[in-house]
Each structure stands twice: as structure tokens, then as C-alpha cells.
Amino acid sequence: MNIGQAAEASGLPAKTIRYYEDIGLVPPAARRDSGFRDYGTRDVHVLRFVARARGLGFTVEECRQLLALWQDQDRAAGDVKRLTQERIALIDDKIAQLQALRATLDHLARSCHGGDRPDCPILDGLAQDETP
Amino acid sequence: MNIGQAAEASGLPAKTIRYYEDIGLVPPAARRDSGFRDYGTRDVHVLRFVARARGLGFTVEECRQLLALWQDQDRAAGDVKRLTQERIALIDDKIAQLQALRATLDHLARSCHGGDRPDCPILDGLAQDETP
DNA sequence: GATGAACCTTCCAGCAACGGGAAGGTCAAG
DNA sequence: CTTGACCTTCCCGTTGCTGGAAGGTTCATC
């Protein structure tokens, strides 16, 4: 199948598939005489794997590792679990940061009357010399 | 003061200050005869404002708007509040997405024994044809 | 067989928001 | 006078794509 159909089947844009091939995340696709890339179901399976891992927030580099582990019959499940737990820890950090930001912004927004008058505690808060 | 001291005082790296000047987020600094940038307390105040807004997750473009509002004596507090609430909504979306990711990853990780054996439900999960 | 649309190819450029580092100028201390 | 810590501009690299230009292919239709 052509790249367009592989894109459809994998859920990745064609551009992204070419990009992944460029950076060596997925192996180069077979080519027809015309030069068109030619994908089989096995290739699509790999693309779907990558699409799902990216969708779960794994970086491209992590996807590379996960793919290698996936295709390694002798892999240890522990390696995969470790990668996954590291990613969970990063997500937890990110969530905590965002929640702190949200709290600060919410505090600022609640203290602001929001009318047409120019006095605004949000700007005052941002302008303060000390971080609360 | 030199850019290094302004960096120290504002909490922004010198590189970032130059960058903000480049893209017109902050006005060009005064220059000495030597060509060195020269900052006063007013400039540092602006830089601190930007540093704080960026730290709260406002994009550079939003900072541009906030700065304009900050310096506009006739601004309406409602404009600032709206910007802030939009940012809160974005943060909420982001948090929800991350929590969903975390749940999926956690589910995968918990189902994985994590030992030396090759059978790994995480990889199996990523390889599935259907998203759960 | 010609035409047109819908594909495909490569390459080049750019997004956010900086950071690294080169090549060179300046300043204050010893 | 020299050393070392600053400063200047400039250009490239990052992450993960996305858009567009210029051109080739395929397939249906006239």
C-alpha cells in the first residue's frame, strides 16, 4: 500500500511517517519502481506501535528503545517497566507543576473584579518584587 | 548595570534577555559607548514581570499582551482576567490529558511483572490493534 | 491519447523558546 | 601589560513535526 493508506491505517500523517523514516525511528519502507513507498501490514503494525507510544507521551528516543525491546525476543520485561515508570514519574512532576501554576493563576483571577476599571490585582501580582 | 547583573536581578538568563529584545518582547536596552547594554531598575522591573509571567506558563505572545495591558493606564481589568482564565482552562485540559496518560501507563505498569522474562504486557498493550 | 485530479517524491523553511559556542571587543585588577 | 571575566553579534542545534514548492506517477475519464 501507498504511504497515504499506511497513514490512514496507522493513524500517523504521511509527513510524520516520512519523518520517522528520516530519523531512523522506523526502517526505510520498500519502494516500487516508481519510487513510491510500499507498506505491508507488518510495517503498519510498527507504525501503529509508534503512534500509540507517542500518544502515551513517550519521546521519540523512548519509542526507539521500546521498539527495540519489542522486537527483541530476549528482552526483559523489567526494562520496559522501568521506562514506563520513569515516564509516569515525569508525568507526575508535570502534573504537580501545572497544579501549582493553576492555583496561583486561580488565586490571581479570583482576586480580580474583572470590570472595566484599570485596577487589576493580576498585573499587580505579576509586578511584585517578591514571589509569594 | 550590565546584562549579567540584569540577568541576576531579573532571574532570566542573559541569553534570554537578548532574545526577548530580539523578538521585540521588551524594548531595546540603552547602550553605552562600548556597545554594552545598560539596564536600569525600570528595565529590570519589566524583565521580572516577564520572567514571572513566563514562569506561570503564559506564552511569549501572551506576555506581550500582558505587558501592553500592564503599561496601559486605561486597560480594563477584565481583559487581564480573561487572559488568565483562558490560561487556566488550557492548564486544566493539559492536566486532564496527563492524568489520563498516567492512568493508562499505570495500568500497563501494574500488569507487568517486571522480571527478567520476556513476556511484557506493556509492549503487548502498545502492539494491540485496538486502543482500550 | 490527452487531460485532470489525486496521489507521490525530494528538499527547504519554519514554529516555540531558547541554549551552545565561535570570534572578537571591553573593562577592572594586579 | 596582561589576565580573566565580562560583553557583542552570529549562526547552528534542539524536539517533533508541519507547510509549501517543484516536479513525477497513477488512474479515471473524455
Coordinates of C-alpha atoms (C1' of nucleotides) in Angstrom, one line a residue:
Chain A
M1 CA 0.0 0.0 0.0
N2 CA 1.0 3.6 -0.5
I3 CA 2.0 5.9 2.2
G4 CA -1.4 7.6 2.3
Q5 CA -3.1 4.3 3.1
A6 CA -0.4 3.4 5.6
A7 CA -1.1 6.8 7.2
E8 CA -4.8 6.1 7.3
A9 CA -4.2 2.6 8.8
S10 CA -1.6 3.7 11.4
G11 CA -3.1 7.0 12.4
L12 CA 0.1 8.9 11.6
P13 CA 0.2 11.7 9.0
A14 CA 2.2 10.7 5.9
K15 CA 4.6 13.5 6.6
T16 CA 5.2 12.1 10.0
I17 CA 5.9 8.6 8.6
R18 CA 8.5 10.0 6.3
Y19 CA 10.0 11.9 9.1
Y20 CA 10.2 8.8 11.3
E21 CA 11.9 7.1 8.4
D22 CA 14.3 10.0 8.0
I23 CA 15.4 9.9 11.6
G24 CA 15.7 6.2 11.6
L25 CA 12.9 5.5 14.1
V26 CA 11.3 3.1 11.6
P27 CA 13.2 1.2 8.9
P28 CA 13.1 2.5 5.4
A29 CA 10.0 1.4 3.5
A30 CA 10.3 -0.8 0.4
R31 CA 10.0 1.1 -2.8
R32 CA 8.1 0.4 -6.1
D33 CA 9.7 1.1 -9.5
S34 CA 8.0 4.4 -9.5
G35 CA 9.8 5.4 -6.3
F36 CA 6.7 5.3 -4.2
R37 CA 7.0 3.8 -0.8
D38 CA 5.3 0.4 -0.3
Y39 CA 3.9 -0.7 3.0
G40 CA 2.8 -4.1 4.2
T41 CA 0.7 -5.0 7.3
R42 CA 3.9 -5.7 9.3
D43 CA 5.1 -2.1 8.6
V44 CA 1.7 -0.7 9.6
H45 CA 1.9 -2.7 12.8
V46 CA 5.2 -1.0 13.6
L47 CA 3.8 2.4 12.8
R48 CA 0.7 1.8 15.0
F49 CA 3.0 0.8 17.8
V50 CA 5.0 4.0 17.5
A51 CA 1.8 6.1 17.1
R52 CA 0.4 4.6 20.3
A53 CA 3.6 5.1 22.3
R54 CA 3.9 8.7 21.2
G55 CA 0.3 9.2 22.1
L56 CA 1.2 8.0 25.6
G57 CA 3.8 10.7 25.8
F58 CA 6.9 8.6 25.2
T59 CA 9.5 10.7 23.4
V60 CA 10.9 9.6 20.0
E61 CA 14.0 8.4 21.7
E62 CA 12.0 6.3 24.2
C63 CA 10.0 4.9 21.3
R64 CA 13.2 3.8 19.7
Q65 CA 14.1 1.9 22.9
L66 CA 10.6 0.5 23.2
L67 CA 10.6 -0.7 19.6
A68 CA 14.0 -2.3 20.1
L69 CA 12.7 -4.1 23.2
W70 CA 9.5 -5.0 21.4
Q71 CA 11.5 -6.6 18.6
D72 CA 14.0 -8.3 20.9
Q73 CA 12.8 -11.8 21.8
D74 CA 15.1 -11.9 24.7
R75 CA 14.1 -8.6 26.2
A76 CA 13.4 -8.4 29.9
A77 CA 10.0 -7.1 30.9
G78 CA 11.7 -5.2 33.7
D79 CA 13.4 -2.9 31.2
V80 CA 10.1 -1.9 29.7
K81 CA 8.5 -1.5 33.1
R82 CA 11.4 0.8 34.2
L83 CA 10.9 3.0 31.1
T84 CA 7.2 3.2 31.8
Q85 CA 7.7 4.1 35.5
E86 CA 10.2 6.8 34.6
R87 CA 7.6 8.3 32.3
I88 CA 5.0 8.1 35.0
A89 CA 7.3 9.9 37.3
L90 CA 7.9 12.6 34.8
I91 CA 4.1 13.0 34.2
D92 CA 3.6 13.2 38.0
D93 CA 6.1 16.0 38.2
K94 CA 4.5 17.8 35.3
I95 CA 1.0 17.5 36.8
A96 CA 2.2 18.8 40.1
Q97 CA 3.8 21.8 38.4
L98 CA 0.7 22.5 36.5
Q99 CA -1.5 22.3 39.5
A100 CA 0.7 24.8 41.4
L101 CA 0.5 27.1 38.4
R102 CA -3.2 26.7 38.3
A103 CA -3.5 27.5 41.9
T104 CA -1.5 30.7 41.6
L105 CA -3.4 31.8 38.5
D106 CA -6.7 30.9 40.1
H107 CA -5.8 32.9 43.1
L108 CA -4.9 35.9 41.0
A109 CA -8.1 35.6 38.9
R110 CA -10.3 35.3 41.9
S111 CA -8.9 38.4 43.4
C112 CA -9.7 40.4 40.2
H113 CA -13.0 42.1 39.9
G114 CA -12.7 41.8 36.1
G115 CA -14.6 45.0 35.3
D116 CA -13.7 47.9 33.0
R117 CA -11.7 49.7 35.7
P118 CA -7.9 49.7 35.3
D119 CA -7.0 48.4 38.8
C120 CA -6.0 44.8 38.4
P121 CA -4.5 42.6 41.1
I122 CA -3.3 40.1 38.5
L123 CA -0.9 42.6 36.9
D124 CA 0.0 43.9 40.4
G125 CA 0.8 40.3 41.3
L126 CA 3.0 39.8 38.3
A127 CA 4.7 43.1 39.0
Q128 CA 5.5 42.4 42.6
D129 CA 9.1 42.2 43.7
E130 CA 8.7 39.1 45.7
T131 CA 7.3 35.8 44.6
P132 CA 4.5 34.9 47.1
Chain B
M1 CA 24.0 47.8 35.0
N2 CA 25.3 45.3 32.6
I3 CA 23.2 42.5 31.2
G4 CA 24.8 40.0 33.6
Q5 CA 23.6 41.9 36.6
A6 CA 20.2 42.5 35.0
A7 CA 20.0 38.7 34.5
E8 CA 20.8 38.2 38.1
A9 CA 18.3 40.7 39.2
S10 CA 15.5 39.5 37.0
G11 CA 16.0 35.8 37.1
L12 CA 16.3 35.5 33.4
P13 CA 19.5 34.2 31.6
A14 CA 21.4 36.9 29.7
K15 CA 20.8 34.9 26.5
T16 CA 17.1 35.0 27.1
I17 CA 17.1 38.8 27.7
R18 CA 18.8 39.4 24.4
Y19 CA 16.4 37.0 22.8
Y20 CA 13.4 38.9 24.2
E21 CA 14.9 42.1 22.9
D22 CA 15.4 40.5 19.5
I23 CA 11.8 39.4 19.1
G24 CA 10.6 42.8 20.5
L25 CA 9.0 41.4 23.6
V26 CA 11.0 44.0 25.7
P27 CA 12.2 47.4 24.3
P28 CA 15.8 47.6 23.2
A29 CA 18.1 48.4 26.1
A30 CA 20.1 51.6 26.2
R31 CA 23.7 51.2 25.1
R32 CA 27.0 52.5 26.5
D33 CA 29.7 53.9 24.3
S34 CA 31.3 50.4 24.4
G35 CA 28.2 48.9 22.9
F36 CA 27.3 47.1 26.2
R37 CA 23.6 47.1 27.1
D38 CA 22.8 49.3 30.1
Y39 CA 19.8 48.4 32.3
G40 CA 18.1 50.5 34.9
T41 CA 15.7 49.4 37.7
R42 CA 12.8 50.2 35.5
D43 CA 14.1 47.8 32.8
V44 CA 14.7 45.1 35.4
H45 CA 11.2 45.5 36.7
V46 CA 9.9 44.8 33.2
L47 CA 12.1 41.8 32.9
R48 CA 11.0 40.5 36.2
F49 CA 7.4 40.9 35.1
V50 CA 8.1 38.8 32.0
A51 CA 10.0 36.3 33.9
R52 CA 7.1 35.8 36.3
A53 CA 4.5 35.6 33.6
R54 CA 6.6 33.1 31.7
G55 CA 7.0 31.1 34.8
L56 CA 3.3 31.0 35.2
G57 CA 3.0 29.4 31.8
F58 CA 2.0 32.4 29.7
T59 CA 3.4 32.1 26.2
V60 CA 5.7 34.9 24.9
E61 CA 2.7 36.2 22.9
E62 CA 0.6 36.3 26.0
C63 CA 3.4 38.1 27.8
R64 CA 3.4 40.7 25.1
Q65 CA -0.3 41.3 25.7
L66 CA 0.1 41.3 29.4
L67 CA 2.9 43.8 29.2
A68 CA 0.9 46.0 27.0
L69 CA -2.0 45.9 29.4
W70 CA 0.3 46.5 32.3
Q71 CA 1.7 49.6 30.7
D72 CA -1.7 50.8 29.6
Q73 CA -3.2 53.1 32.2
D74 CA -6.6 52.7 30.6
R75 CA -6.6 49.0 30.5
A76 CA -9.6 47.1 31.7
A77 CA -9.0 44.6 34.4
G78 CA -11.5 42.3 32.6
D79 CA -9.0 41.8 29.7
V80 CA -6.4 40.6 32.0
K81 CA -8.8 38.3 33.8
R82 CA -9.9 36.8 30.6
L83 CA -6.4 36.0 29.5
T84 CA -5.7 34.5 32.9
Q85 CA -8.9 32.4 32.7
E86 CA -8.1 31.2 29.2
R87 CA -4.7 30.1 30.5
I88 CA -6.3 28.3 33.4
A89 CA -8.6 26.4 31.1
L90 CA -5.6 25.4 29.0
I91 CA -3.9 24.1 32.1
D92 CA -6.9 22.2 33.1
D93 CA -7.1 20.5 29.7
K94 CA -3.4 19.7 30.0
I95 CA -3.8 18.3 33.5
A96 CA -6.7 16.1 32.4
Q97 CA -4.7 14.7 29.4
L98 CA -1.7 14.0 31.6
Q99 CA -3.9 12.2 34.2
A100 CA -5.5 10.1 31.5
L101 CA -2.0 9.2 30.2
R102 CA -0.8 8.4 33.7
A103 CA -3.8 6.1 34.3
T104 CA -3.1 4.2 31.1
L105 CA 0.6 3.9 31.8
D106 CA 0.0 2.9 35.4
H107 CA -2.4 0.3 34.3
L108 CA 0.2 -1.1 32.0
A109 CA 2.9 -1.0 34.5
R110 CA 0.9 -2.6 37.2
S111 CA 0.0 -5.5 34.9
C112 CA 3.7 -6.1 34.2
H113 CA 5.7 -8.5 36.5
G114 CA 8.8 -6.6 35.6
G115 CA 11.2 -9.6 35.9
D116 CA 13.8 -11.0 33.5
R117 CA 11.3 -12.9 31.4
P118 CA 10.4 -11.6 28.0
D119 CA 6.7 -11.6 28.3
C120 CA 5.6 -8.0 28.8
P121 CA 2.0 -6.7 28.9
I122 CA 3.2 -3.2 28.3
L123 CA 4.6 -4.0 24.9
D124 CA 1.6 -6.2 24.2
G125 CA -0.6 -3.3 25.1
L126 CA 1.2 -0.9 22.8
A127 CA 1.1 -3.5 20.0
Q128 CA -2.7 -4.1 20.2
D129 CA -4.8 -3.2 17.2
E130 CA -7.4 -1.5 19.3
T131 CA -6.9 1.3 21.8
P132 CA -8.6 0.2 25.0
Chain C
dG1 C1' -4.2 9.5 -26.5
dA2 C1' -4.8 13.6 -23.9
dT3 C1' -6.2 15.6 -19.7
dG4 C1' -7.1 16.4 -14.9
dA5 C1' -7.2 15.2 -10.2
dA6 C1' -5.2 12.9 -6.7
dC7 C1' -1.5 10.9 -5.4
dC8 C1' 3.5 10.5 -4.6
dT9 C1' 8.7 12.3 -4.4
dT10 C1' 12.5 15.4 -2.5
dC11 C1' 14.1 19.4 -0.4
dC12 C1' 13.8 23.7 2.1
dA13 C1' 11.8 26.6 5.6
dG14 C1' 9.7 27.4 9.9
dC15 C1' 7.1 27.0 14.7
dA16 C1' 8.4 27.8 20.3
dA17 C1' 11.8 29.4 23.1
dC18 C1' 15.6 29.4 23.8
dG19 C1' 20.9 27.2 24.6
dG20 C1' 25.8 26.4 23.0
dG21 C1' 29.7 28.0 21.2
dA22 C1' 32.8 30.7 18.0
dA23 C1' 35.2 35.0 17.0
dG24 C1' 36.1 39.1 18.7
dG25 C1' 35.7 43.7 21.7
dT26 C1' 35.9 45.8 26.7
dC27 C1' 36.8 46.5 31.4
dA28 C1' 38.9 46.3 36.0
dA29 C1' 42.5 44.3 38.8
dG30 C1' 47.2 43.0 39.7
Chain D
dC1 C1' 50.6 44.9 30.3
dT2 C1' 48.4 41.0 30.8
dT3 C1' 44.9 38.1 32.5
dG4 C1' 40.3 36.8 33.0
dA5 C1' 35.7 37.9 33.4
dC6 C1' 32.6 40.2 31.0
dC7 C1' 30.3 41.8 26.8
dT8 C1' 29.0 41.8 21.5
dT9 C1' 27.0 39.5 17.2
dC10 C1' 26.2 35.5 14.6
dC11 C1' 24.8 31.1 13.4
dC12 C1' 23.6 26.3 14.4
dG13 C1' 21.1 22.9 17.2
dT14 C1' 17.3 21.3 19.9
dT15 C1' 12.0 18.5 19.6
dG16 C1' 8.7 16.8 16.7
dC17 C1' 6.9 17.7 13.5
dT18 C1' 4.1 20.8 9.6
dG19 C1' 3.7 23.6 5.3
dG20 C1' 4.9 24.5 0.8
dA21 C1' 7.3 24.4 -3.7
dA22 C1' 8.6 21.9 -7.8
dG23 C1' 8.2 18.0 -10.0
dG24 C1' 6.9 12.7 -11.2
dT25 C1' 3.0 8.8 -11.2
dT26 C1' -1.3 6.7 -11.5
dC27 C1' -5.8 6.2 -12.7
dA28 C1' -10.3 7.5 -14.4
dT29 C1' -12.5 9.9 -17.8
dC30 C1' -13.3 12.1 -22.4

